[in-house]
Every structure is written in structure tokens, then in C-alpha cells.
PDB file of C-alpha atoms in Angstrom:
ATOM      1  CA  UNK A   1      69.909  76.777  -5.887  1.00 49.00           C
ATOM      2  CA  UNK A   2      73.189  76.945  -3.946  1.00 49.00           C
ATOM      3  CA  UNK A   3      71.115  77.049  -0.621  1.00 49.00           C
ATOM      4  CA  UNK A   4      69.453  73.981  -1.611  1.00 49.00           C
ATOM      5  CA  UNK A   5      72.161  71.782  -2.306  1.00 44.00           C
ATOM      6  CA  UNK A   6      73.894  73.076   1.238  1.00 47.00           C
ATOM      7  CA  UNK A   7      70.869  71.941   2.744  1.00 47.00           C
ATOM      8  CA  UNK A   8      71.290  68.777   0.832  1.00 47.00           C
ATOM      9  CA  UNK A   9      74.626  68.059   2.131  1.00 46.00           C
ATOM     10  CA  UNK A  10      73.791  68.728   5.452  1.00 46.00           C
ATOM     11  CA  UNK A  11      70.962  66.880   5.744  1.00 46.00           C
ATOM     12  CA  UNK A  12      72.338  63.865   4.248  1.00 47.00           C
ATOM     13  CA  UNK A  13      75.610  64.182   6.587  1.00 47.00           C
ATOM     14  CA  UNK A  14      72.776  64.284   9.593  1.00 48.00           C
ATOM     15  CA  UNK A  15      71.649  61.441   8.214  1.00 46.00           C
ATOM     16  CA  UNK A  16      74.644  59.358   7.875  1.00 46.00           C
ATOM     17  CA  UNK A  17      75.181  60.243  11.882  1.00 49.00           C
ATOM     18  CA  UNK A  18      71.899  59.329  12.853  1.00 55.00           C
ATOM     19  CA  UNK A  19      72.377  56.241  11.060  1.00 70.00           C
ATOM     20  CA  UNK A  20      75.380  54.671  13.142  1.00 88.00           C
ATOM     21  CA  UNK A  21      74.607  51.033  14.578  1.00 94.00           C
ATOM     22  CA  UNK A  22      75.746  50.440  17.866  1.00 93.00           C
ATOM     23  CA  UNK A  23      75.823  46.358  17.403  1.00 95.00           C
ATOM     24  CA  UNK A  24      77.363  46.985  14.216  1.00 96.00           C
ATOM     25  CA  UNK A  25      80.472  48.871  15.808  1.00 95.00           C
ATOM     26  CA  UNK A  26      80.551  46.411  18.816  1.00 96.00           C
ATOM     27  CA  UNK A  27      81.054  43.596  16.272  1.00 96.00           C
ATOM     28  CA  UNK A  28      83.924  45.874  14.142  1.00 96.00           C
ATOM     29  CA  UNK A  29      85.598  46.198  17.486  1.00 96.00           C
ATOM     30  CA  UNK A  30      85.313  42.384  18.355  1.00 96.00           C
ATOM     31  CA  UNK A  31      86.653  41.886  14.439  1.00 95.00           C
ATOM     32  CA  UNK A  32      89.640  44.294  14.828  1.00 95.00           C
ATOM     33  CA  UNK A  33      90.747  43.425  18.238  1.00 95.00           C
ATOM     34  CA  UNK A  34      90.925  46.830  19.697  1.00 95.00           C
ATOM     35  CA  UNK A  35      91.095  45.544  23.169  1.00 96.00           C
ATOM     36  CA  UNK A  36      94.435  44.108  22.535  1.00 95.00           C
ATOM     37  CA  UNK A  37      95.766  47.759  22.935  1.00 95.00           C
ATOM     38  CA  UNK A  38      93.495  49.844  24.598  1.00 96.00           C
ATOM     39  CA  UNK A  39      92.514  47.421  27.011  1.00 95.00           C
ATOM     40  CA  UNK A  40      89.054  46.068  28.448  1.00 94.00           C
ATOM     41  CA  UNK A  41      86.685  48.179  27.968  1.00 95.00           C
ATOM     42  CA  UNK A  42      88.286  50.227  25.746  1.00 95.00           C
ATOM     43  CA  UNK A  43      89.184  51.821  29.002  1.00 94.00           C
ATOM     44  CA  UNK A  44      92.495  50.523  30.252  1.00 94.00           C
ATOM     45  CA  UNK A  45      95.084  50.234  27.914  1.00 95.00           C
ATOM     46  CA  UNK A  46      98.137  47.984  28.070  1.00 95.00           C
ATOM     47  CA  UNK A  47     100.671  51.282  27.950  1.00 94.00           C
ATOM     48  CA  UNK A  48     100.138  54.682  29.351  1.00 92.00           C
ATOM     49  CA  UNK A  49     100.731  55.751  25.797  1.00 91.00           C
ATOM     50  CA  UNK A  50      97.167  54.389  24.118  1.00 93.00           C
ATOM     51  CA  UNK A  51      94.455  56.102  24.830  1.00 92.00           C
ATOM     52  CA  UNK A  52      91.106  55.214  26.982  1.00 94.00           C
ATOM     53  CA  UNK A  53      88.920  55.418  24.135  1.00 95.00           C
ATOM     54  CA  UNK A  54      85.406  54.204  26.024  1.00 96.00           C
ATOM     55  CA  UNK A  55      83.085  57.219  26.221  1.00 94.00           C
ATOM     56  CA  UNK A  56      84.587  59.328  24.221  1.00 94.00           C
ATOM     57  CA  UNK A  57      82.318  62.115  21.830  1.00 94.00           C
ATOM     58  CA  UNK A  58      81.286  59.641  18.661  1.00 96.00           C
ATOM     59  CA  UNK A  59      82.197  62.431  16.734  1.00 96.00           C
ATOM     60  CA  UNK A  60      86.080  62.806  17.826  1.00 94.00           C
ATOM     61  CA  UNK A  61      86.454  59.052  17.868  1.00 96.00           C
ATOM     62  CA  UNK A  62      85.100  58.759  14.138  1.00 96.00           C
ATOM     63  CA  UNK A  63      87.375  61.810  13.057  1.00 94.00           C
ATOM     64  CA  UNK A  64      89.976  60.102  14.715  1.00 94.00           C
ATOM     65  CA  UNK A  65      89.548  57.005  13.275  1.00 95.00           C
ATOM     66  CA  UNK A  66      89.351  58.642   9.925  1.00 94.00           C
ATOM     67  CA  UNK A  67      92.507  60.675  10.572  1.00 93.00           C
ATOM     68  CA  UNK A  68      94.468  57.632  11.081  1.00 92.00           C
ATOM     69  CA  UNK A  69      93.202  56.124   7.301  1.00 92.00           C
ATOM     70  CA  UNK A  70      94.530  59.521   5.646  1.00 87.00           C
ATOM     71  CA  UNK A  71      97.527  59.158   7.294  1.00 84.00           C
ATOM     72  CA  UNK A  72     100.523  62.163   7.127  1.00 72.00           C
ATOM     73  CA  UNK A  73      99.910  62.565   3.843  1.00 74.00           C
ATOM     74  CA  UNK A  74      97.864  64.975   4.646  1.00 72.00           C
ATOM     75  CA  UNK A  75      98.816  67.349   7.336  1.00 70.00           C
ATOM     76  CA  UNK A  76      95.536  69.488   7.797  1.00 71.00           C
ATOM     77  CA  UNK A  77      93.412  66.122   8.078  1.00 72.00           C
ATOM     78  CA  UNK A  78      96.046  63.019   8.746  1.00 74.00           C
ATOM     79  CA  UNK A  79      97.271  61.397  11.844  1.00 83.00           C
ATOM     80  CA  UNK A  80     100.730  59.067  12.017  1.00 84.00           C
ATOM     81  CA  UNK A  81     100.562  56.173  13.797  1.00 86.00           C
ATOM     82  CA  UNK A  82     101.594  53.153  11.790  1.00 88.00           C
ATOM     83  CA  UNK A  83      99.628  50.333  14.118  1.00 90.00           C
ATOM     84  CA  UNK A  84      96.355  52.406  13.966  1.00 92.00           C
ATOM     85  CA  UNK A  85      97.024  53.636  10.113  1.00 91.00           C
ATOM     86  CA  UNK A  86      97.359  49.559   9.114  1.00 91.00           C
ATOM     87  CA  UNK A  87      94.717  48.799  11.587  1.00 93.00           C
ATOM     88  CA  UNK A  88      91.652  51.072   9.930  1.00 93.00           C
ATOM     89  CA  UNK A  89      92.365  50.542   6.112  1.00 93.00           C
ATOM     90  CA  UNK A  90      89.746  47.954   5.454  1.00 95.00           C
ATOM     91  CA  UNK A  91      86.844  50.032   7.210  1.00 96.00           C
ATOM     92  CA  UNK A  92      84.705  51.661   5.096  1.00 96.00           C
ATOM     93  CA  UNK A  93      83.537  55.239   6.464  1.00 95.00           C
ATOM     94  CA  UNK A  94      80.408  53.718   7.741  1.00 96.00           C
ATOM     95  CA  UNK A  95      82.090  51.124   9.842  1.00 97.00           C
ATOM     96  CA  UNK A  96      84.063  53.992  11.194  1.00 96.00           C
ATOM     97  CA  UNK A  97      80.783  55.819  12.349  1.00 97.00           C
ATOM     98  CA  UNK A  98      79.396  52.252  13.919  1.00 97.00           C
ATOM     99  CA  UNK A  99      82.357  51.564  15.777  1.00 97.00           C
ATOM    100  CA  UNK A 100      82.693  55.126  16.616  1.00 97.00           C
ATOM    101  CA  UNK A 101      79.095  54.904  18.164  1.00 97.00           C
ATOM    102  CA  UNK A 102      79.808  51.852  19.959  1.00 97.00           C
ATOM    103  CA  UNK A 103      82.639  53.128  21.555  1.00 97.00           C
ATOM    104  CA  UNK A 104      81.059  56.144  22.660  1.00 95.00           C
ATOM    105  CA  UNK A 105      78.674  54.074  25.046  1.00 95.00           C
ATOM    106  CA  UNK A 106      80.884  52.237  26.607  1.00 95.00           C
ATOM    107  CA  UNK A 107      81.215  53.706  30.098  1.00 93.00           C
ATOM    108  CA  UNK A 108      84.392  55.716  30.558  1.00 90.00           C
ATOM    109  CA  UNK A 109      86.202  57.307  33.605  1.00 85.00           C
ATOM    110  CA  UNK A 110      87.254  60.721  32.311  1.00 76.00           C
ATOM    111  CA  UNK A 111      86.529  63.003  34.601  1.00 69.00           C
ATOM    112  CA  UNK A 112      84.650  66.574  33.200  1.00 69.00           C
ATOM    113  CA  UNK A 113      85.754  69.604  35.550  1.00 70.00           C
ATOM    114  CA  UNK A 114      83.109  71.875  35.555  1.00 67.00           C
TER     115      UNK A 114
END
């Protein structure tokens, strides 16, 4: 029984993933103006202090993005920042995972040392 509903879970959460809309995200991003900070492309922001966010892991950018709506109320989970904590209230989780997908095909210049 307890297997069952872990399998459940997981195969609703694999789901969810699979699930993410590209053009969804790309108009979320558009919406929220996230190019204001983090430049064009995602990939060159206005201070050395924002991150490149374009081809990041859709998985770090939606935890991140998720982080930033719990805030430092929780400090397991939560992230401070009080322009990205205001600018992420009004997405539901799902708009997180579409922008989150978007973002991740943008092409980035990080460079992976091997």
C-alpha cells in the first residue's frame, strides 16, 4: 500500500516535469520582464551581481524560483532577495516549471570543466 502511493507521487511529480511548456515560460518571462535584470538573453545581466540564468539545469532554476516565493521564512527551503521574492508571488508552481523550461534552452556561456 505504502509502495503504491510512493509510486504515485513519483510518477505524478514525473509528470508535472514532463509537462513544462517551453512557449508558455517564454511568454511568463516576456510578462515579468526578467530581462530588465539579467539582461538579453537571460545571459548578460545589468550588474555583476545577477546571475546569467540562460541554460541553466530546469530543475535548479525552478527550485530557485520557488526558493525565492518561500522566502527566509524558511531557512531549509527559502531564499532572500526582496526584488526576486516580490517578483515570483503571482506564479503559480506550474508557471515556475514553464519558465524554468524556457530558460533552460536559451543558449548560455557557462563553461563545464571536464
Amino acid at each position: 500500500m505504502k509502495f503504491a502511493l510512493i509510486t504515485a507521487i513519483l510518477l505524478s511529480s514525473i509528470g508535472i516535469a514532463q509537462a513544462a511548456s517551453a512557449d508558455k515560460g517564454k511568454a511568463l518571462v516576456e510578462k515579468a520582464n526578467c530581462a530588465s535584470c539579467h539582461g538579453a538573453g537571460l545571459n548578460a545581466p545589468i550588474l555583476p551581481a545577477y546571475p546569467k540564468l540562460a541554460g541553466q539545469y530546469p530543475d535548479y532554476l525552478y527550485y530557485a524560483l520557488r526558493a525565492y516565493q518561500v522566502g527566509g521564512n524558511n531557512a531549509q527551503f527559502g531564499r532572500n532577495n526582496a526584488v526576486m521574492s516580490s517578483q515570483v508571488q503571482s506564479f503559480s508552481d506550474a508557471d515556475l516549471q514553464d519558465m524554468a523550461a524556457y530558460i533552460s534552452k536559451l543558449p548560455g556561456n557557462f563553461v563545464i570543466k571536464k
